[in-house]
mmCIF file of C-alpha atoms in Angstrom:
data_model
loop_
_atom_site.group_PDB
_atom_site.id
_atom_site.type_symbol
_atom_site.label_atom_id
_atom_site.label_comp_id
_atom_site.label_asym_id
_atom_site.label_seq_id
_atom_site.Cartn_x
_atom_site.Cartn_y
_atom_site.Cartn_z
ATOM 1 C CA UNK A 1 55.788 34.648 76.654
ATOM 2 C CA UNK A 2 54.349 36.303 79.780
ATOM 3 C CA UNK A 3 57.321 35.071 81.810
ATOM 4 C CA UNK A 4 59.737 36.586 79.260
ATOM 5 C CA UNK A 5 57.938 39.938 79.365
ATOM 6 C CA UNK A 6 57.932 39.913 83.197
ATOM 7 C CA UNK A 7 61.657 39.128 83.275
ATOM 8 C CA UNK A 8 62.379 41.960 80.839
ATOM 9 C CA UNK A 9 60.395 44.408 82.936
ATOM 10 C CA UNK A 10 62.289 43.359 86.071
ATOM 11 C CA UNK A 11 65.641 43.824 84.304
ATOM 12 C CA UNK A 12 64.638 47.309 83.175
ATOM 13 C CA UNK A 13 63.474 48.249 86.668
ATOM 14 C CA UNK A 14 66.725 47.043 88.221
ATOM 15 C CA UNK A 15 68.730 48.958 85.623
ATOM 16 C CA UNK A 16 66.725 52.123 86.270
ATOM 17 C CA UNK A 17 67.155 51.836 90.032
ATOM 18 C CA UNK A 18 70.890 51.265 89.599
ATOM 19 C CA UNK A 19 71.124 54.345 87.411
ATOM 20 C CA UNK A 20 69.264 56.426 90.007
ATOM 21 C CA UNK A 21 71.495 55.053 92.729
ATOM 22 C CA UNK A 22 74.532 56.000 90.668
ATOM 23 C CA UNK A 23 73.279 59.544 90.222
ATOM 24 C CA UNK A 24 72.689 59.953 93.953
ATOM 25 C CA UNK A 25 76.130 58.612 94.731
ATOM 26 C CA UNK A 26 77.668 60.926 92.157
ATOM 27 C CA UNK A 27 75.743 63.873 93.623
ATOM 28 C CA UNK A 28 76.922 62.929 97.091
ATOM 29 C CA UNK A 29 80.501 62.863 95.836
ATOM 30 C CA UNK A 30 80.067 66.317 94.350
ATOM 31 C CA UNK A 31 78.533 67.555 97.583
ATOM 32 C CA UNK A 32 81.432 66.153 99.561
ATOM 33 C CA UNK A 33 83.963 67.825 97.270
ATOM 34 C CA UNK A 34 82.159 71.139 97.675
ATOM 35 C CA UNK A 35 83.061 71.298 101.367
ATOM 36 C CA UNK A 36 85.931 73.654 102.187
ATOM 37 C CA UNK A 37 87.606 76.348 100.124
ATOM 38 C CA UNK A 38 89.644 73.941 98.023
ATOM 39 C CA UNK A 39 86.605 72.301 96.439
ATOM 40 C CA UNK A 40 87.786 73.501 93.033
ATOM 41 C CA UNK A 41 91.449 72.891 93.792
ATOM 42 C CA UNK A 42 92.471 76.535 94.290
ATOM 43 C CA UNK A 43 92.125 79.644 96.413
ATOM 44 C CA UNK A 44 91.032 82.891 94.772
ATOM 45 C CA UNK A 45 92.902 85.743 96.429
ATOM 46 C CA UNK A 46 92.255 89.448 95.825
ATOM 47 C CA UNK A 47 95.117 91.951 96.050
ATOM 48 C CA UNK A 48 95.832 95.521 95.056
ATOM 49 C CA UNK A 49 98.475 96.325 92.461
ATOM 50 C CA UNK A 50 101.980 96.953 93.718
ATOM 51 C CA UNK A 51 103.793 95.127 96.489
ATOM 52 C CA UNK A 52 100.765 93.017 97.472
ATOM 53 C CA UNK A 53 100.514 91.630 93.954
ATOM 54 C CA UNK A 54 104.286 91.139 93.652
ATOM 55 C CA UNK A 55 104.503 89.266 96.951
ATOM 56 C CA UNK A 56 101.460 87.183 96.091
ATOM 57 C CA UNK A 57 103.117 86.042 92.869
ATOM 58 C CA UNK A 58 105.931 84.628 95.014
ATOM 59 C CA UNK A 59 103.450 83.056 97.412
ATOM 60 C CA UNK A 60 101.646 81.478 94.455
ATOM 61 C CA UNK A 61 104.868 79.972 93.135
ATOM 62 C CA UNK A 62 105.858 78.587 96.533
ATOM 63 C CA UNK A 63 102.339 77.312 97.273
ATOM 64 C CA UNK A 64 102.250 75.365 93.998
ATOM 65 C CA UNK A 65 105.136 73.263 95.285
ATOM 66 C CA UNK A 66 102.919 72.337 98.232
ATOM 67 C CA UNK A 67 99.897 71.419 96.070
ATOM 68 C CA UNK A 68 98.064 74.660 96.813
ATOM 69 C CA UNK A 69 96.886 76.505 93.702
ATOM 70 C CA UNK A 70 96.313 80.252 94.009
ATOM 71 C CA UNK A 71 94.370 82.359 91.526
ATOM 72 C CA UNK A 72 95.303 86.044 91.934
ATOM 73 C CA UNK A 73 92.751 88.772 91.199
ATOM 74 C CA UNK A 74 94.208 92.305 91.096
ATOM 75 C CA UNK A 75 92.189 95.423 91.921
ATOM 76 C CA UNK A 76 93.048 99.090 91.458
ATOM 77 C CA UNK A 77 90.914 100.562 94.260
ATOM 78 C CA UNK A 78 90.404 99.624 97.897
ATOM 79 C CA UNK A 79 86.624 99.637 98.443
ATOM 80 C CA UNK A 80 85.663 96.969 95.901
ATOM 81 C CA UNK A 81 88.068 94.312 97.236
ATOM 82 C CA UNK A 82 86.083 93.648 100.413
ATOM 83 C CA UNK A 83 82.854 93.711 98.432
ATOM 84 C CA UNK A 84 84.224 90.984 96.150
ATOM 85 C CA UNK A 85 85.160 88.886 99.190
ATOM 86 C CA UNK A 86 81.784 89.411 100.849
ATOM 87 C CA UNK A 87 79.968 88.381 97.655
ATOM 88 C CA UNK A 88 81.989 85.167 97.338
ATOM 89 C CA UNK A 89 83.990 86.168 94.278
ATOM 90 C CA UNK A 90 87.144 85.785 96.377
ATOM 91 C CA UNK A 91 88.189 83.339 99.083
ATOM 92 C CA UNK A 92 90.665 85.752 100.681
ATOM 93 C CA UNK A 93 91.983 89.247 100.206
ATOM 94 C CA UNK A 94 95.340 90.769 101.073
ATOM 95 C CA UNK A 95 95.537 94.562 100.854
ATOM 96 C CA UNK A 96 94.357 96.275 104.050
ATOM 97 C CA UNK A 97 95.105 96.879 107.715
ATOM 98 C CA UNK A 98 92.602 96.024 110.423
ATOM 99 C CA UNK A 99 91.398 99.588 111.159
ATOM 100 C CA UNK A 100 90.365 99.902 107.500
ATOM 101 C CA UNK A 101 88.536 96.559 107.636
ATOM 102 C CA UNK A 102 86.774 97.564 110.850
ATOM 103 C CA UNK A 103 85.581 100.792 109.252
ATOM 104 C CA UNK A 104 84.257 98.903 106.226
ATOM 105 C CA UNK A 105 82.476 96.399 108.454
ATOM 106 C CA UNK A 106 80.849 99.195 110.430
ATOM 107 C CA UNK A 107 79.712 101.029 107.300
ATOM 108 C CA UNK A 108 78.675 98.066 105.155
ATOM 109 C CA UNK A 109 77.974 95.203 107.535
ATOM 110 C CA UNK A 110 80.536 92.821 106.068
ATOM 111 C CA UNK A 111 81.025 89.510 107.871
ATOM 112 C CA UNK A 112 84.767 89.502 107.195
ATOM 113 C CA UNK A 113 87.524 88.790 109.723
ATOM 114 C CA UNK A 114 91.336 88.966 109.850
ATOM 115 C CA UNK A 115 93.022 85.559 109.854
ATOM 116 C CA UNK A 116 96.717 86.494 109.843
ATOM 117 C CA UNK A 117 99.295 89.248 109.364
ATOM 118 C CA UNK A 118 101.176 90.012 106.161
ATOM 119 C CA UNK A 119 103.276 93.167 105.812
ATOM 120 C CA UNK A 120 103.620 96.688 107.077
ATOM 121 C CA UNK A 121 103.877 99.399 104.449
ATOM 122 C CA UNK A 122 104.955 102.646 106.090
ATOM 123 C CA UNK A 123 102.941 105.629 104.870
ATOM 124 C CA UNK A 124 105.039 108.548 103.672
ATOM 125 C CA UNK A 125 104.682 112.201 102.776
ATOM 126 C CA UNK A 126 105.843 112.960 99.217
ATOM 127 C CA UNK A 127 106.368 116.105 97.184
ATOM 128 C CA UNK A 128 107.475 117.079 93.691
ATOM 129 C CA UNK A 129 108.162 120.630 94.849
ATOM 130 C CA UNK A 130 110.245 120.400 98.022
ATOM 131 C CA UNK A 131 112.938 118.095 99.374
ATOM 132 C CA UNK A 132 112.388 118.738 103.101
ATOM 133 C CA UNK A 133 109.050 118.823 104.884
ATOM 134 C CA UNK A 134 110.252 121.874 106.819
ATOM 135 C CA UNK A 135 110.203 123.841 103.545
ATOM 136 C CA UNK A 136 106.402 123.714 103.232
ATOM 137 C CA UNK A 137 105.071 127.246 102.870
ATOM 138 C CA UNK A 138 102.117 128.802 104.614
ATOM 139 C CA UNK A 139 98.852 127.834 102.922
ATOM 140 C CA UNK A 140 100.407 124.801 101.213
ATOM 141 C CA UNK A 141 98.023 122.206 99.767
ATOM 142 C CA UNK A 142 98.377 118.823 101.457
ATOM 143 C CA UNK A 143 96.771 115.754 99.900
ATOM 144 C CA UNK A 144 95.465 112.803 101.888
ATOM 145 C CA UNK A 145 93.217 109.778 101.265
ATOM 146 C CA UNK A 146 89.497 110.414 101.606
ATOM 147 C CA UNK A 147 88.608 107.164 103.387
ATOM 148 C CA UNK A 148 88.358 107.449 107.199
ATOM 149 C CA UNK A 149 91.138 105.049 108.176
ATOM 150 C CA UNK A 150 93.842 106.109 105.728
ATOM 151 C CA UNK A 151 92.783 109.725 106.030
ATOM 152 C CA UNK A 152 93.083 109.481 109.794
ATOM 153 C CA UNK A 153 96.427 107.742 109.453
ATOM 154 C CA UNK A 154 97.620 110.625 107.249
ATOM 155 C CA UNK A 155 96.570 113.240 109.798
ATOM 156 C CA UNK A 156 98.419 111.364 112.543
ATOM 157 C CA UNK A 157 101.465 111.354 110.264
ATOM 158 C CA UNK A 158 101.121 115.104 109.626
ATOM 159 C CA UNK A 159 100.923 115.626 113.373
ATOM 160 C CA UNK A 160 104.020 113.545 113.958
ATOM 161 C CA UNK A 161 105.818 115.643 111.335
ATOM 162 C CA UNK A 162 104.891 118.760 113.325
ATOM 163 C CA UNK A 163 102.544 120.228 110.720
ATOM 164 C CA UNK A 164 99.358 120.201 112.796
ATOM 165 C CA UNK A 165 98.012 119.366 116.218
ATOM 166 C CA UNK A 166 94.979 117.123 116.679
ATOM 167 C CA UNK A 167 92.434 117.128 119.465
ATOM 168 C CA UNK A 168 93.102 114.834 122.397
ATOM 169 C CA UNK A 169 91.562 111.367 122.276
ATOM 170 C CA UNK A 170 90.784 111.230 118.555
ATOM 171 C CA UNK A 171 92.084 107.675 118.292
ATOM 172 C CA UNK A 172 93.214 106.070 115.019
ATOM 173 C CA UNK A 173 90.691 107.687 112.694
ATOM 174 C CA UNK A 174 90.681 111.467 113.167
ATOM 175 C CA UNK A 175 89.189 113.663 110.462
ATOM 176 C CA UNK A 176 90.157 117.152 109.313
ATOM 177 C CA UNK A 177 87.476 118.418 111.714
ATOM 178 C CA UNK A 178 89.660 117.124 114.556
ATOM 179 C CA UNK A 179 92.551 119.456 113.705
ATOM 180 C CA UNK A 180 92.989 121.692 116.721
ATOM 181 C CA UNK A 181 95.976 123.672 115.555
ATOM 182 C CA UNK A 182 97.018 124.580 111.995
ATOM 183 C CA UNK A 183 99.394 127.522 112.411
ATOM 184 C CA UNK A 184 100.442 127.623 108.763
ATOM 185 C CA UNK A 185 96.895 127.469 107.371
ATOM 186 C CA UNK A 186 97.562 124.335 105.370
ATOM 187 C CA UNK A 187 94.773 123.379 102.966
ATOM 188 C CA UNK A 188 93.824 119.712 103.133
ATOM 189 C CA UNK A 189 92.719 118.102 99.870
ATOM 190 C CA UNK A 190 90.998 114.735 100.287
ATOM 191 C CA UNK A 191 91.265 112.384 97.293
ATOM 192 C CA UNK A 192 90.859 108.718 96.420
ATOM 193 C CA UNK A 193 94.000 107.010 97.713
ATOM 194 C CA UNK A 194 94.838 105.552 94.300
ATOM 195 C CA UNK A 195 94.598 108.982 92.633
ATOM 196 C CA UNK A 196 96.990 110.871 94.897
ATOM 197 C CA UNK A 197 100.275 109.980 93.115
ATOM 198 C CA UNK A 198 98.796 111.226 89.840
ATOM 199 C CA UNK A 199 97.718 114.480 91.512
ATOM 200 C CA UNK A 200 101.037 115.146 93.230
ATOM 201 C CA UNK A 201 102.027 117.921 90.792
ATOM 202 C CA UNK A 202 98.862 119.806 91.779
ATOM 203 C CA UNK A 203 99.721 119.579 95.481
ATOM 204 C CA UNK A 204 102.590 120.851 97.581
ATOM 205 C CA UNK A 205 102.850 117.515 99.391
ATOM 206 C CA UNK A 206 100.692 114.478 100.073
ATOM 207 C CA UNK A 207 100.458 111.421 102.274
ATOM 208 C CA UNK A 208 100.535 108.330 100.067
ATOM 209 C CA UNK A 209 100.103 104.661 100.951
ATOM 210 C CA UNK A 210 103.245 102.718 100.100
ATOM 211 C CA UNK A 211 101.550 100.369 97.636
ATOM 212 C CA UNK A 212 100.408 103.307 95.507
ATOM 213 C CA UNK A 213 103.746 105.079 95.939
ATOM 214 C CA UNK A 214 105.663 102.013 94.753
ATOM 215 C CA UNK A 215 103.224 101.447 91.884
ATOM 216 C CA UNK A 216 103.895 105.003 90.672
ATOM 217 C CA UNK A 217 107.669 104.523 90.763
ATOM 218 C CA UNK A 218 108.402 106.137 94.124
ATOM 219 C CA UNK A 219 110.738 104.491 96.632
ATOM 220 C CA UNK A 220 109.363 105.173 100.130
ATOM 221 C CA UNK A 221 112.651 105.030 102.015
ATOM 222 C CA UNK A 222 114.331 107.227 99.388
ATOM 223 C CA UNK A 223 111.655 109.595 98.048
ATOM 224 C CA UNK A 224 109.445 110.291 101.077
ATOM 225 C CA UNK A 225 110.170 113.607 102.788
ATOM 226 C CA UNK A 226 108.685 112.143 105.981
ATOM 227 C CA UNK A 227 107.770 108.528 106.728
ATOM 228 C CA UNK A 228 106.254 106.416 109.486
ATOM 229 C CA UNK A 229 108.584 104.639 111.871
ATOM 230 C CA UNK A 230 109.359 100.993 111.195
ATOM 231 C CA UNK A 231 107.370 100.022 114.294
ATOM 232 C CA UNK A 232 104.172 101.368 112.717
ATOM 233 C CA UNK A 233 101.100 99.582 114.136
ATOM 234 C CA UNK A 234 99.349 99.550 110.753
ATOM 235 C CA UNK A 235 100.154 95.953 109.860
ATOM 236 C CA UNK A 236 98.302 94.528 106.852
ATOM 237 C CA UNK A 237 96.215 91.379 107.150
ATOM 238 C CA UNK A 238 94.771 88.413 105.313
ATOM 239 C CA UNK A 239 90.970 88.678 105.447
ATOM 240 C CA UNK A 240 88.357 85.952 104.970
ATOM 241 C CA UNK A 241 84.637 85.521 105.361
ATOM 242 C CA UNK A 242 83.936 84.600 108.983
ATOM 243 C CA UNK A 243 82.401 81.264 107.972
ATOM 244 C CA UNK A 244 85.735 80.167 106.471
ATOM 245 C CA UNK A 245 88.188 81.502 109.058
ATOM 246 C CA UNK A 246 89.209 78.015 110.269
ATOM 247 C CA UNK A 247 89.398 76.407 106.834
ATOM 248 C CA UNK A 248 92.441 74.168 106.381
ATOM 249 C CA UNK A 249 93.221 75.793 103.034
ATOM 250 C CA UNK A 250 93.580 79.164 104.758
ATOM 251 C CA UNK A 251 95.906 77.688 107.362
ATOM 252 C CA UNK A 252 98.052 76.257 104.590
ATOM 253 C CA UNK A 253 98.011 79.595 102.756
ATOM 254 C CA UNK A 254 99.190 81.431 105.889
ATOM 255 C CA UNK A 255 102.007 78.952 106.478
ATOM 256 C CA UNK A 256 103.262 79.647 102.952
ATOM 257 C CA UNK A 257 102.872 83.430 103.181
ATOM 258 C CA UNK A 258 104.563 83.624 106.582
ATOM 259 C CA UNK A 259 107.461 81.385 105.552
ATOM 260 C CA UNK A 260 111.144 82.250 105.699
ATOM 261 C CA UNK A 261 111.286 82.237 101.885
ATOM 262 C CA UNK A 262 108.658 84.973 101.565
ATOM 263 C CA UNK A 263 110.198 86.977 104.394
ATOM 264 C CA UNK A 264 113.563 86.890 102.624
ATOM 265 C CA UNK A 265 111.965 87.970 99.335
ATOM 266 C CA UNK A 266 110.317 90.954 101.029
ATOM 267 C CA UNK A 267 113.465 92.084 102.791
ATOM 268 C CA UNK A 268 115.687 91.726 99.720
ATOM 269 C CA UNK A 269 113.199 93.274 97.277
ATOM 270 C CA UNK A 270 111.907 96.280 99.219
ATOM 271 C CA UNK A 271 114.873 97.058 101.496
ATOM 272 C CA UNK A 272 112.811 98.516 104.309
ATOM 273 C CA UNK A 273 110.026 100.083 102.247
ATOM 274 C CA UNK A 274 107.890 97.029 102.985
ATOM 275 C CA UNK A 275 108.369 95.089 106.222
ATOM 276 C CA UNK A 276 107.268 91.547 107.196
ATOM 277 C CA UNK A 277 104.557 91.913 109.819
ATOM 278 C CA UNK A 278 104.691 88.496 111.454
#
């Protein structure tokens, strides 16, 4: 009887140890799968509405054929997209140029880096009141984005159009305080970039980012009364957390985005309003 009891106890102990061993092995498997961005089988990519979202839909479709699943998250405003990436809600984002990212990093301490180029979206000046930028009257109200990088980009565009003159050495991010010459006493109205198209009737003209222009039904190459050159240095980027910059999933994503198929889609769809930047 004692021998039977002892044998039973040994069997139970062995079974318990086996179960524990199985749990550890299972946990190890889960830990191994958690390495890299594709642990859950997909990349979560943040974009802004407009051309970035439209292009990403094509990238998603093409990536699926290469066993790369992309989950697209669309945002309406710039500032929260980097915050979502920093907090881990996104794996990548595609919506900004590097000067904007650098400004955000300086202000908010983000550990986010560019990992590849996407597109260039020439900024344009638009108006519902005039057809030629030379027809702007003295004291006209000019709208521009209120963030430092896009605001500075707008002022450089106004200068190139001959509306103002900026101080020497202001770099890529001048502010309205850096305007040295404003002969026609233009009034500069700083607004959230996404709001400017909706405020265009209240302004005489405004500098608008192409993604917001396109989203509001404007065609940059047709409707802008002045537009950046096609060799604009403001190329957009793919951004990732620094810890993931060399992840194989990101490399695969970039190879899909920068493919001939996506380049052809961009050129045929936007006809110069959006330009491949790679």
